[in-house]
């Protein structure tokens, strides 16, 4: 690979302070504003909520990376 | 990343001695006062209790990080 | 092994900017254009969608490598 | 973090020779007197028993850390 | 062990460019021609297909090692 | 911790050549005479048998550590 | 531990070229002649077959260590 090749986590780097969707291994969609992430894909969201049968408001939340299936900057 | 970028575990650093919610992989909400954490996201809570169908009082508790889905400073 | 032996991730290196299928451990097929990957097989797709009973459009997505069963450049 | 910050495993350090409850991933409560632990949260209990539908006496027992959800010095 | 002792992955080294069967943890048999592997037992197959209730043609495929139960050069 | 503090695996060190019970993650009790162990808690038993609905005689057996919930020198 | 203490994998070292039983996490018994193993307990068997409701002949097979519950040189 060349040094200028993009890396997967660049998707997150360009999404800080923007709304993202985090799909967890138990099938939940957690939506919030990305504040920070690390190499384990631990994620800090603000204004987070769980979408689903009943919406759950979480506010500020730290999601442990090993529970995450995928992350999308939204549709 | 710049050196001043926030990291996900900063959410925990600013929550020490405050009440947090820990969602575990078996679906329980453990609520308590955060006393300490480490890089594995092992968590020490005081005055902890499990919310759910029947509330269980735990008092002081060490939660092993690999059981944690997310942590929130509360709603 | 000789230094010129191919490595499994070469399949991904030759698929950048091409459409691939990612099979996840929960049985979903996520299809999109491969933009980047790393040694953990974390995958960044563009124009991604989940195929299945109901198609879900994801757009840009980061898939965490430990959820992936296999990746194919398509049929 | 300052050097004097508490660490989560300090909960265990202050519980040696005291009775603790260990919740395992298969939902069991193992109760006993903490004799030793390590950084993997492997736990050695004396006078241990499994509480539940039918109590099982274990006596001395080594619990492998990766099976542990949480540990509490008791209610 | 002597330096000349065989190692388990030698089974794969002698199967490059030959047809192998990969049994995955979800019970599928993926059959194809082995092109490359690494120490994590990540596998690159060509002309791959999933055998089972309904055969699925995959063509070129990268199988992530942690999904693999066993690999056989065939019956 | 002081240098003289006991470690959890000391339970095993004092049980070599004695009969122990190994509880596995699939719920089985494997009973046998402990011959050797390592830091991963891989266990070699002699005269081993699986207790349960139907007893299974194993003789000499190596149990991989990551399948073990707890180990007890017996009731 | 003294330098002369036996280690659990010595069970395998003394079983090379002999018939062993490998119990996998999905409950299968794979029987074959041990040709090689490594520190991850990856196993290469010759003349292997899966015992169970219907016997499956595998011939030469590489079993990934993380699928193995226990290994026995036989009853």
Short mmCIF file of C-alpha atoms in Angstrom, two decimals:
data_model
loop_
_atom_site.label_atom_id
_atom_site.label_comp_id
_atom_site.label_asym_id
_atom_site.label_seq_id
_atom_site.Cartn_x
_atom_site.Cartn_y
_atom_site.Cartn_z
CA UNK A 1 0.00 0.00 0.00
CA UNK A 2 1.16 3.54 -0.65
CA UNK A 3 1.35 5.98 2.26
CA UNK A 4 -1.45 8.02 0.80
CA UNK A 5 -3.93 5.15 0.68
CA UNK A 6 -7.06 5.80 2.69
CA UNK A 7 -7.71 3.75 5.83
CA UNK A 8 -11.12 2.51 6.97
CA UNK A 9 -11.22 4.67 10.10
CA UNK A 10 -10.94 7.77 7.92
CA UNK A 11 -14.73 7.41 7.57
CA UNK A 12 -14.94 8.27 11.25
CA UNK A 13 -12.35 11.05 11.11
CA UNK A 14 -14.45 12.95 8.60
CA UNK A 15 -17.63 12.41 10.65
CA UNK A 16 -16.62 14.08 13.95
CA UNK A 17 -19.35 16.46 15.12
CA UNK A 18 -21.74 14.89 12.62
CA UNK A 19 -24.63 12.50 13.13
CA UNK A 20 -23.82 8.79 12.66
CA UNK A 21 -25.60 5.47 13.02
CA UNK A 22 -23.95 2.69 15.04
CA UNK A 23 -25.32 -0.84 14.52
CA UNK A 24 -24.61 -3.02 17.54
CA UNK A 25 -24.29 -6.80 17.67
CA UNK A 26 -27.62 -7.13 19.48
CA UNK A 27 -29.30 -5.45 16.50
CA UNK A 28 -29.85 -1.96 17.86
CA UNK A 29 -29.33 1.27 15.95
CA UNK A 30 -27.72 3.92 18.17
CA UNK A 31 -27.83 7.36 16.55
CA UNK A 32 -25.90 10.37 17.80
CA UNK A 33 -23.27 13.01 17.14
CA UNK A 34 -19.75 11.57 16.95
CA UNK A 35 -17.42 13.31 19.41
CA UNK A 36 -14.47 10.92 19.56
CA UNK A 37 -13.23 7.44 18.60
CA UNK A 38 -10.07 5.38 19.00
CA UNK A 39 -8.30 2.52 17.24
CA UNK A 40 -10.51 -0.09 18.99
CA UNK A 41 -13.48 1.77 17.45
CA UNK A 42 -14.68 2.73 20.92
CA UNK A 43 -17.17 5.53 20.16
CA UNK A 44 -18.32 8.58 22.12
CA UNK A 45 -21.65 9.98 20.95
CA UNK A 46 -23.58 13.03 22.13
CA UNK A 47 -27.38 13.40 21.87
CA UNK A 48 -27.57 9.64 21.39
CA UNK A 49 -30.73 7.58 21.20
CA UNK A 50 -31.55 3.94 20.44
CA UNK A 51 -33.99 3.52 17.60
CA UNK A 52 -36.24 0.52 17.51
CA UNK A 53 -39.58 -0.68 18.80
CA UNK A 54 -39.35 1.93 21.55
CA UNK A 55 -36.93 4.87 21.27
CA UNK A 56 -34.55 5.19 24.23
CA UNK A 57 -32.76 8.52 24.86
CA UNK A 58 -29.19 8.02 26.05
CA UNK A 59 -27.70 11.52 25.85
CA UNK A 60 -23.92 11.22 26.10
CA UNK A 61 -22.74 7.63 25.61
CA UNK A 62 -19.56 5.58 25.28
CA UNK A 63 -20.04 2.47 23.09
CA UNK A 64 -17.43 -0.26 23.50
CA UNK A 65 -15.95 -1.08 20.12
CA UNK A 66 -16.30 -4.83 20.28
CA UNK A 67 -20.11 -4.50 20.25
CA UNK A 68 -20.19 -2.67 16.95
CA UNK A 69 -21.07 -4.28 13.62
CA UNK A 70 -20.92 -1.20 11.42
CA UNK A 71 -21.00 2.57 11.56
CA UNK A 72 -22.53 4.78 8.93
CA UNK A 73 -22.56 8.58 8.63
CA UNK A 74 -26.24 8.18 7.84
CA UNK A 75 -28.46 7.72 4.86
CA UNK B 1 -5.30 13.20 14.88
CA UNK B 2 -4.04 16.21 16.78
CA UNK B 3 -2.87 15.77 20.36
CA UNK B 4 -5.76 17.80 21.63
CA UNK B 5 -8.41 15.60 20.05
CA UNK B 6 -10.80 14.13 22.58
CA UNK B 7 -10.76 10.38 23.19
CA UNK B 8 -13.82 8.22 23.86
CA UNK B 9 -12.83 7.36 27.43
CA UNK B 10 -12.88 11.07 28.29
CA UNK B 11 -16.64 10.52 28.77
CA UNK B 12 -15.74 8.37 31.77
CA UNK B 13 -13.04 10.72 33.07
CA UNK B 14 -15.58 13.51 33.43
CA UNK B 15 -18.09 11.17 35.14
CA UNK B 16 -16.05 10.04 38.15
CA UNK B 17 -18.10 10.36 41.35
CA UNK B 18 -21.24 10.79 39.24
CA UNK B 19 -24.08 8.39 38.54
CA UNK B 20 -23.77 6.39 35.29
CA UNK B 21 -25.70 3.63 33.51
CA UNK B 22 -23.83 0.55 32.30
CA UNK B 23 -25.60 -1.63 29.73
CA UNK B 24 -24.29 -5.19 29.81
CA UNK B 25 -24.29 -7.75 27.02
CA UNK B 26 -27.01 -9.78 28.75
CA UNK B 27 -29.28 -6.74 28.55
CA UNK B 28 -29.12 -5.48 32.12
CA UNK B 29 -28.83 -1.85 33.18
CA UNK B 30 -26.44 -1.48 36.12
CA UNK B 31 -26.66 1.98 37.67
CA UNK B 32 -24.20 3.39 40.20
CA UNK B 33 -21.62 6.02 41.05
CA UNK B 34 -18.44 5.70 38.98
CA UNK B 35 -15.37 5.40 41.21
CA UNK B 36 -12.72 4.15 38.78
CA UNK B 37 -12.14 2.71 35.29
CA UNK B 38 -9.19 1.50 33.23
CA UNK B 39 -8.27 1.15 29.56
CA UNK B 40 -10.13 -2.20 29.29
CA UNK B 41 -13.22 -0.28 30.45
CA UNK B 42 -13.32 -2.36 33.65
CA UNK B 43 -15.65 -0.30 35.85
CA UNK B 44 -15.91 0.13 39.63
CA UNK B 45 -19.29 1.45 40.79
CA UNK B 46 -20.52 2.32 44.26
CA UNK B 47 -24.19 2.20 45.35
CA UNK B 48 -24.86 0.02 42.30
CA UNK B 49 -28.13 -1.68 41.47
CA UNK B 50 -29.47 -3.68 38.53
CA UNK B 51 -32.63 -2.25 37.08
CA UNK B 52 -35.08 -4.52 35.35
CA UNK B 53 -38.02 -6.73 36.11
CA UNK B 54 -36.81 -6.97 39.71
CA UNK B 55 -34.29 -4.45 41.08
CA UNK B 56 -31.16 -6.05 42.57
CA UNK B 57 -28.96 -4.03 44.95
CA UNK B 58 -25.26 -4.70 44.44
CA UNK B 59 -23.57 -1.99 46.51
CA UNK B 60 -19.91 -1.84 45.48
CA UNK B 61 -19.26 -3.70 42.23
CA UNK B 62 -16.49 -4.35 39.69
CA UNK B 63 -17.85 -4.89 36.18
CA UNK B 64 -15.50 -6.63 33.75
CA UNK B 65 -15.11 -4.48 30.64
CA UNK B 66 -15.75 -7.17 28.06
CA UNK B 67 -19.37 -7.48 29.26
CA UNK B 68 -20.20 -3.85 28.58
CA UNK B 69 -22.11 -2.64 25.54
CA UNK B 70 -22.30 1.03 26.39
CA UNK B 71 -21.98 3.45 29.30
CA UNK B 72 -23.96 6.63 29.69
CA UNK B 73 -23.73 9.39 32.31
CA UNK B 74 -27.51 9.15 32.42
CA UNK B 75 -30.48 10.70 30.73
CA UNK C 1 6.96 -19.24 1.97
CA UNK C 2 8.78 -17.25 -0.69
CA UNK C 3 8.59 -13.47 -0.57
CA UNK C 4 6.58 -13.40 -3.74
CA UNK C 5 3.82 -15.67 -2.44
CA UNK C 6 0.43 -14.08 -2.54
CA UNK C 7 -1.32 -13.19 0.72
CA UNK C 8 -5.05 -13.51 1.37
CA UNK C 9 -5.63 -9.77 1.72
CA UNK C 10 -4.34 -9.28 -1.83
CA UNK C 11 -7.91 -10.14 -2.84
CA UNK C 12 -8.95 -6.86 -1.24
CA UNK C 13 -6.02 -4.87 -2.63
CA UNK C 14 -7.11 -5.67 -6.17
CA UNK C 15 -10.75 -4.80 -5.40
CA UNK C 16 -10.39 -1.17 -4.28
CA UNK C 17 -12.95 1.03 -6.05
CA UNK C 18 -14.82 -2.10 -7.14
CA UNK C 19 -18.06 -3.60 -5.88
CA UNK C 20 -17.70 -6.33 -3.25
CA UNK C 21 -20.00 -8.46 -1.08
CA UNK C 22 -19.36 -8.66 2.66
CA UNK C 23 -21.05 -11.53 4.53
CA UNK C 24 -21.47 -10.69 8.21
CA UNK C 25 -21.74 -13.08 11.14
CA UNK C 26 -25.44 -12.27 11.58
CA UNK C 27 -26.03 -13.53 8.03
CA UNK C 28 -26.40 -10.25 6.17
CA UNK C 29 -24.92 -9.45 2.78
CA UNK C 30 -23.59 -5.89 2.67
CA UNK C 31 -22.76 -4.81 -0.87
CA UNK C 32 -20.80 -1.69 -1.76
CA UNK C 33 -17.72 -0.17 -3.37
CA UNK C 34 -14.53 -0.92 -1.44
CA UNK C 35 -12.68 2.27 -0.52
CA UNK C 36 -10.25 1.06 2.15
CA UNK C 37 -9.33 -1.83 4.44
CA UNK C 38 -6.71 -2.60 7.06
CA UNK C 39 -4.98 -5.66 8.54
CA UNK C 40 -7.93 -6.31 10.91
CA UNK C 41 -10.11 -6.50 7.77
CA UNK C 42 -12.00 -3.40 8.89
CA UNK C 43 -13.77 -2.34 5.69
CA UNK C 44 -14.92 1.04 4.37
CA UNK C 45 -17.59 0.78 1.69
CA UNK C 46 -19.29 3.51 -0.34
CA UNK C 47 -22.82 3.20 -1.84
CA UNK C 48 -23.42 0.33 0.55
CA UNK C 49 -26.69 -1.51 1.06
CA UNK C 50 -27.80 -4.56 3.01
CA UNK C 51 -29.46 -7.18 0.86
CA UNK C 52 -32.02 -9.48 2.38
CA UNK C 53 -35.69 -9.65 3.15
CA UNK C 54 -35.81 -5.86 3.01
CA UNK C 55 -33.01 -3.87 1.36
CA UNK C 56 -31.45 -1.22 3.63
CA UNK C 57 -29.42 1.63 2.09
CA UNK C 58 -26.39 2.53 4.20
CA UNK C 59 -24.41 4.86 1.93
CA UNK C 60 -20.90 5.21 3.36
CA UNK C 61 -20.18 2.56 6.01
CA UNK C 62 -17.35 1.26 8.19
CA UNK C 63 -17.71 -2.47 8.94
CA UNK C 64 -15.72 -3.75 11.93
CA UNK C 65 -13.56 -6.67 10.83
CA UNK C 66 -14.49 -9.08 13.59
CA UNK C 67 -18.08 -9.25 12.24
CA UNK C 68 -17.04 -10.46 8.82
CA UNK C 69 -17.27 -14.08 7.68
CA UNK C 70 -16.11 -13.62 4.10
CA UNK C 71 -15.66 -11.03 1.41
CA UNK C 72 -16.12 -11.64 -2.27
CA UNK C 73 -15.51 -9.35 -5.24
CA UNK C 74 -18.86 -10.58 -6.49
CA UNK C 75 -20.23 -13.35 -8.60
CA UNK D 1 -5.14 10.45 35.17
CA UNK D 2 -3.11 11.27 38.27
CA UNK D 3 -1.00 8.54 39.86
CA UNK D 4 -3.21 8.52 42.90
CA UNK D 5 -6.39 7.81 40.96
CA UNK D 6 -8.10 4.62 42.07
CA UNK D 7 -8.22 1.68 39.70
CA UNK D 8 -11.17 -0.69 39.30
CA UNK D 9 -9.32 -3.73 40.62
CA UNK D 10 -8.78 -1.89 43.93
CA UNK D 11 -12.26 -3.16 44.78
CA UNK D 12 -10.78 -6.64 44.84
CA UNK D 13 -7.62 -5.62 46.71
CA UNK D 14 -9.70 -4.40 49.63
CA UNK D 15 -11.83 -7.57 49.62
CA UNK D 16 -9.15 -10.23 50.13
CA UNK D 17 -10.20 -12.64 52.89
CA UNK D 18 -13.74 -11.29 52.67
CA UNK D 19 -16.88 -12.80 51.19
CA UNK D 20 -17.67 -11.73 47.60
CA UNK D 21 -20.26 -12.56 44.95
CA UNK D 22 -19.09 -13.47 41.46
CA UNK D 23 -21.71 -13.30 38.69
CA UNK D 24 -20.76 -15.55 35.77
CA UNK D 25 -21.77 -15.21 32.13
CA UNK D 26 -24.07 -18.24 32.41
CA UNK D 27 -26.02 -16.40 35.11
CA UNK D 28 -24.75 -18.14 38.21
CA UNK D 29 -23.85 -16.45 41.50
CA UNK D 30 -20.71 -17.99 43.01
CA UNK D 31 -20.18 -16.84 46.58
CA UNK D 32 -16.99 -17.36 48.57
CA UNK D 33 -14.05 -15.85 50.39
CA UNK D 34 -11.60 -14.08 48.07
CA UNK D 35 -8.08 -15.45 48.46
CA UNK D 36 -6.35 -14.11 45.33
CA UNK D 37 -6.88 -12.47 41.94
CA UNK D 38 -4.76 -11.32 39.02
CA UNK D 39 -4.94 -8.74 36.23
CA UNK D 40 -7.11 -11.07 34.07
CA UNK D 41 -9.55 -11.10 37.00
CA UNK D 42 -8.93 -14.81 37.48
CA UNK D 43 -10.36 -15.40 40.98
CA UNK D 44 -9.53 -17.91 43.71
CA UNK D 45 -12.30 -18.37 46.25
CA UNK D 46 -12.43 -20.50 49.38
CA UNK D 47 -15.65 -21.93 50.91
CA UNK D 48 -17.34 -21.27 47.57
CA UNK D 49 -20.85 -22.29 46.61
CA UNK D 50 -23.13 -21.66 43.64
CA UNK D 51 -26.43 -20.11 44.59
CA UNK D 52 -29.47 -20.72 42.46
CA UNK D 53 -32.27 -23.20 42.06
CA UNK D 54 -30.12 -25.80 43.80
CA UNK D 55 -27.10 -24.75 45.88
CA UNK D 56 -23.85 -26.44 44.85
CA UNK D 57 -20.89 -26.51 47.27
CA UNK D 58 -17.56 -26.03 45.50
CA UNK D 59 -15.11 -25.48 48.37
CA UNK D 60 -11.88 -24.07 46.93
CA UNK D 61 -12.33 -22.86 43.36
CA UNK D 62 -10.46 -21.03 40.60
CA UNK D 63 -12.79 -19.03 38.33
CA UNK D 64 -11.39 -18.08 34.94
CA UNK D 65 -11.70 -14.31 34.51
CA UNK D 66 -13.27 -14.33 31.06
CA UNK D 67 -16.43 -15.94 32.50
CA UNK D 68 -17.06 -13.15 34.96
CA UNK D 69 -19.64 -10.39 34.45
CA UNK D 70 -19.22 -8.60 37.74
CA UNK D 71 -17.89 -9.06 41.25
CA UNK D 72 -19.39 -7.51 44.34
CA UNK D 73 -18.19 -7.54 47.97
CA UNK D 74 -21.80 -8.32 48.82
CA UNK D 75 -24.95 -6.47 49.58
CA UNK E 1 10.25 -29.89 19.21
CA UNK E 2 12.99 -30.39 16.64
CA UNK E 3 13.32 -27.82 13.87
CA UNK E 4 12.25 -30.34 11.32
CA UNK E 5 8.93 -31.17 13.00
CA UNK E 6 5.96 -30.51 10.81
CA UNK E 7 3.58 -27.68 11.69
CA UNK E 8 -0.20 -27.77 11.26
CA UNK E 9 -0.27 -25.06 8.62
CA UNK E 10 1.95 -27.23 6.40
CA UNK E 11 -1.33 -28.89 5.39
CA UNK E 12 -2.24 -25.62 3.71
CA UNK E 13 1.22 -25.04 2.23
CA UNK E 14 0.97 -28.28 0.29
CA UNK E 15 -2.58 -27.48 -0.90
CA UNK E 16 -1.98 -24.19 -2.75
CA UNK E 17 -3.66 -24.28 -6.18
CA UNK E 18 -5.61 -27.34 -5.11
CA UNK E 19 -9.27 -27.73 -4.15
CA UNK E 20 -10.00 -27.57 -0.40
CA UNK E 21 -13.08 -27.62 1.84
CA UNK E 22 -13.45 -24.92 4.51
CA UNK E 23 -15.98 -25.64 7.29
CA UNK E 24 -17.21 -22.40 8.84
CA UNK E 25 -18.57 -21.87 12.34
CA UNK E 26 -22.09 -21.36 10.99
CA UNK E 27 -21.93 -24.85 9.52
CA UNK E 28 -21.31 -24.07 5.88
CA UNK E 29 -18.92 -25.91 3.58
CA UNK E 30 -17.08 -23.48 1.30
CA UNK E 31 -15.21 -25.30 -1.45
CA UNK E 32 -12.66 -23.68 -3.74
CA UNK E 33 -9.09 -23.56 -4.98
CA UNK E 34 -6.63 -22.33 -2.33
CA UNK E 35 -4.64 -19.35 -3.57
CA UNK E 36 -3.18 -17.95 -0.34
CA UNK E 37 -3.32 -18.10 3.48
CA UNK E 38 -1.61 -16.43 6.41
CA UNK E 39 -0.80 -17.22 10.05
CA UNK E 40 -4.33 -16.19 11.15
CA UNK E 41 -5.61 -18.84 8.72
CA UNK E 42 -7.25 -16.11 6.62
CA UNK E 43 -7.97 -17.95 3.37
CA UNK E 44 -8.22 -16.77 -0.23
CA UNK E 45 -10.12 -19.18 -2.48
CA UNK E 46 -10.83 -19.01 -6.22
CA UNK E 47 -13.83 -20.66 -7.93
CA UNK E 48 -15.46 -20.88 -4.49
CA UNK E 49 -18.98 -22.05 -3.77
CA UNK E 50 -21.00 -22.75 -0.65
CA UNK E 51 -22.41 -26.24 -0.55
CA UNK E 52 -25.57 -26.93 1.37
CA UNK E 53 -29.31 -26.83 0.94
CA UNK E 54 -28.83 -24.39 -1.92
CA UNK E 55 -25.44 -24.01 -3.62
CA UNK E 56 -24.15 -20.41 -3.71
CA UNK E 57 -21.39 -19.45 -6.17
CA UNK E 58 -18.92 -17.00 -4.67
CA UNK E 59 -16.08 -16.95 -7.22
CA UNK E 60 -13.06 -15.31 -5.59
CA UNK E 61 -13.45 -15.04 -1.82
CA UNK E 62 -11.50 -14.03 1.30
CA UNK E 63 -12.59 -16.01 4.39
CA UNK E 64 -11.64 -14.47 7.74
CA UNK E 65 -9.72 -17.03 9.79
CA UNK E 66 -11.69 -16.69 13.00
CA UNK E 67 -14.78 -18.14 11.27
CA UNK E 68 -13.10 -21.37 10.31
CA UNK E 69 -13.56 -24.66 12.18
CA UNK E 70 -11.45 -26.87 9.95
CA UNK E 71 -9.95 -27.09 6.50
CA UNK E 72 -9.52 -30.26 4.52
CA UNK E 73 -7.83 -30.87 1.16
CA UNK E 74 -10.90 -32.91 0.35
CA UNK E 75 -12.11 -36.43 0.69
CA UNK F 1 0.41 -6.18 45.79
CA UNK F 2 3.31 -7.55 47.83
CA UNK F 3 5.55 -10.20 46.30
CA UNK F 4 4.28 -12.75 48.74
CA UNK F 5 0.63 -12.33 47.80
CA UNK F 6 -0.96 -15.51 46.58
CA UNK F 7 -2.02 -15.77 42.95
CA UNK F 8 -5.16 -17.50 41.71
CA UNK F 9 -3.28 -20.21 39.82
CA UNK F 10 -1.68 -21.30 43.10
CA UNK F 11 -4.88 -23.30 43.56
CA UNK F 12 -3.75 -25.45 40.66
CA UNK F 13 -0.12 -25.63 41.77
CA UNK F 14 -1.16 -27.27 45.02
CA UNK F 15 -3.50 -29.70 43.22
CA UNK F 16 -1.03 -31.45 40.90
CA UNK F 17 -1.47 -35.24 41.10
CA UNK F 18 -4.79 -34.70 42.85
CA UNK F 19 -8.35 -35.12 41.61
CA UNK F 20 -10.02 -31.90 40.37
CA UNK F 21 -13.32 -30.92 38.78
CA UNK F 22 -13.26 -28.79 35.61
CA UNK F 23 -16.54 -27.06 34.69
CA UNK F 24 -16.66 -26.29 30.97
CA UNK F 25 -18.61 -23.57 29.19
CA UNK F 26 -21.00 -26.15 27.72
CA UNK F 27 -21.93 -27.17 31.25
CA UNK F 28 -20.01 -30.41 31.58
CA UNK F 29 -18.07 -31.53 34.65
CA UNK F 30 -14.79 -33.18 33.65
CA UNK F 31 -13.15 -34.94 36.60
CA UNK F 32 -9.61 -36.26 36.63
CA UNK F 33 -6.14 -36.14 38.14
CA UNK F 34 -4.31 -32.88 37.37
CA UNK F 35 -0.96 -33.54 35.73
CA UNK F 36 -0.06 -30.11 34.32
CA UNK F 37 -1.38 -26.62 33.56
CA UNK F 38 -0.06 -23.40 32.05
CA UNK F 39 -0.79 -19.67 32.26
CA UNK F 40 -3.68 -19.98 29.75
CA UNK F 41 -5.18 -22.51 32.17
CA UNK F 42 -4.80 -25.26 29.57
CA UNK F 43 -5.23 -28.41 31.66
CA UNK F 44 -3.89 -31.94 31.30
CA UNK F 45 -5.87 -34.54 33.26
CA UNK F 46 -5.30 -38.26 33.67
CA UNK F 47 -8.08 -40.80 34.38
CA UNK F 48 -10.57 -38.19 33.23
CA UNK F 49 -14.29 -38.70 32.77
CA UNK F 50 -17.25 -36.48 31.94
CA UNK F 51 -19.98 -36.62 34.52
CA UNK F 52 -23.53 -35.95 33.52
CA UNK F 53 -26.56 -37.72 32.14
CA UNK F 54 -24.24 -40.41 30.77
CA UNK F 55 -20.68 -40.75 32.09
CA UNK F 56 -18.01 -40.64 29.36
CA UNK F 57 -14.52 -42.00 30.07
CA UNK F 58 -11.80 -39.89 28.47
CA UNK F 59 -8.60 -41.24 30.05
CA UNK F 60 -5.79 -38.77 29.37
CA UNK F 61 -7.12 -35.42 28.15
CA UNK F 62 -5.94 -31.89 27.29
CA UNK F 63 -8.63 -29.28 27.96
CA UNK F 64 -8.16 -25.94 26.20
CA UNK F 65 -8.24 -23.15 28.79
CA UNK F 66 -10.71 -20.90 27.02
CA UNK F 67 -13.47 -23.52 27.53
CA UNK F 68 -13.13 -23.54 31.28
CA UNK F 69 -15.48 -21.70 33.66
CA UNK F 70 -14.00 -22.86 36.94
CA UNK F 71 -11.79 -25.52 38.45
CA UNK F 72 -12.21 -26.97 41.89
CA UNK F 73 -10.06 -29.45 43.84
CA UNK F 74 -13.33 -31.11 44.72
CA UNK F 75 -15.97 -30.95 47.35
CA UNK G 1 7.34 -24.19 38.75
CA UNK G 2 10.54 -26.15 38.24
CA UNK G 3 11.98 -26.45 34.74
CA UNK G 4 11.21 -30.12 34.67
CA UNK G 5 7.48 -29.71 35.38
CA UNK G 6 5.32 -31.15 32.68
CA UNK G 7 3.25 -28.82 30.50
CA UNK G 8 -0.26 -29.56 29.22
CA UNK G 9 0.77 -29.71 25.57
CA UNK G 10 3.13 -32.58 26.40
CA UNK G 11 0.02 -34.75 26.04
CA UNK G 12 0.09 -33.89 22.35
CA UNK G 13 3.84 -34.26 21.97
CA UNK G 14 3.62 -37.88 23.07
CA UNK G 15 0.66 -38.55 20.73
CA UNK G 16 2.21 -37.65 17.37
CA UNK G 17 1.49 -40.41 14.81
CA UNK G 18 -1.13 -41.85 17.15
CA UNK G 19 -4.93 -41.74 16.98
CA UNK G 20 -6.57 -38.95 19.01
CA UNK G 21 -10.08 -37.62 19.58
CA UNK G 22 -10.73 -33.88 19.17
CA UNK G 23 -13.97 -32.56 20.70
CA UNK G 24 -15.06 -29.34 18.98
CA UNK G 25 -17.18 -26.54 20.38
CA UNK G 26 -20.11 -27.55 18.17
CA UNK G 27 -20.10 -30.94 19.85
CA UNK G 28 -18.46 -33.05 17.18
CA UNK G 29 -15.85 -35.73 17.76
CA UNK G 30 -13.14 -35.62 15.09
CA UNK G 31 -10.92 -38.70 15.21
CA UNK G 32 -7.65 -39.07 13.35
CA UNK G 33 -3.90 -39.55 13.49
CA UNK G 34 -2.06 -36.55 14.95
CA UNK G 35 0.61 -35.28 12.57
CA UNK G 36 1.38 -31.82 14.00
CA UNK G 37 0.23 -29.13 16.44
CA UNK G 38 1.35 -25.68 17.52
CA UNK G 39 1.07 -23.44 20.60
CA UNK G 40 -2.43 -22.27 19.54
CA UNK G 41 -3.41 -25.97 19.58
CA UNK G 42 -4.04 -25.84 15.83
CA UNK G 43 -4.15 -29.54 14.92
CA UNK G 44 -3.30 -31.44 11.75
CA UNK G 45 -4.88 -34.89 11.56
CA UNK G 46 -4.55 -37.58 8.91
CA UNK G 47 -7.24 -40.24 8.19
CA UNK G 48 -9.71 -38.01 10.05
CA UNK G 49 -13.43 -38.59 10.33
CA UNK G 50 -16.27 -36.95 12.22
CA UNK G 51 -18.17 -39.34 14.43
CA UNK G 52 -21.78 -38.69 15.22
CA UNK G 53 -25.22 -39.30 13.82
CA UNK G 54 -23.65 -39.75 10.39
CA UNK G 55 -19.91 -40.41 10.03
CA UNK G 56 -18.12 -37.95 7.73
CA UNK G 57 -14.73 -38.86 6.28
CA UNK G 58 -12.38 -35.87 6.13
CA UNK G 59 -9.02 -37.45 5.30
CA UNK G 60 -6.29 -34.87 5.98
CA UNK G 61 -7.60 -31.95 8.02
CA UNK G 62 -6.39 -28.79 9.78
CA UNK G 63 -8.53 -27.93 12.84
CA UNK G 64 -8.26 -24.34 14.09
CA UNK G 65 -7.35 -24.37 17.77
CA UNK G 66 -10.00 -21.95 18.96
CA UNK G 67 -12.73 -24.50 18.07
CA UNK G 68 -11.35 -27.20 20.31
CA UNK G 69 -12.76 -28.06 23.74
CA UNK G 70 -10.53 -30.99 24.56
CA UNK G 71 -8.22 -33.53 22.98
CA UNK G 72 -7.78 -37.07 24.17
CA UNK G 73 -5.42 -39.81 23.00
CA UNK G 74 -8.43 -42.05 23.17
CA UNK G 75 -10.21 -44.23 25.62
#
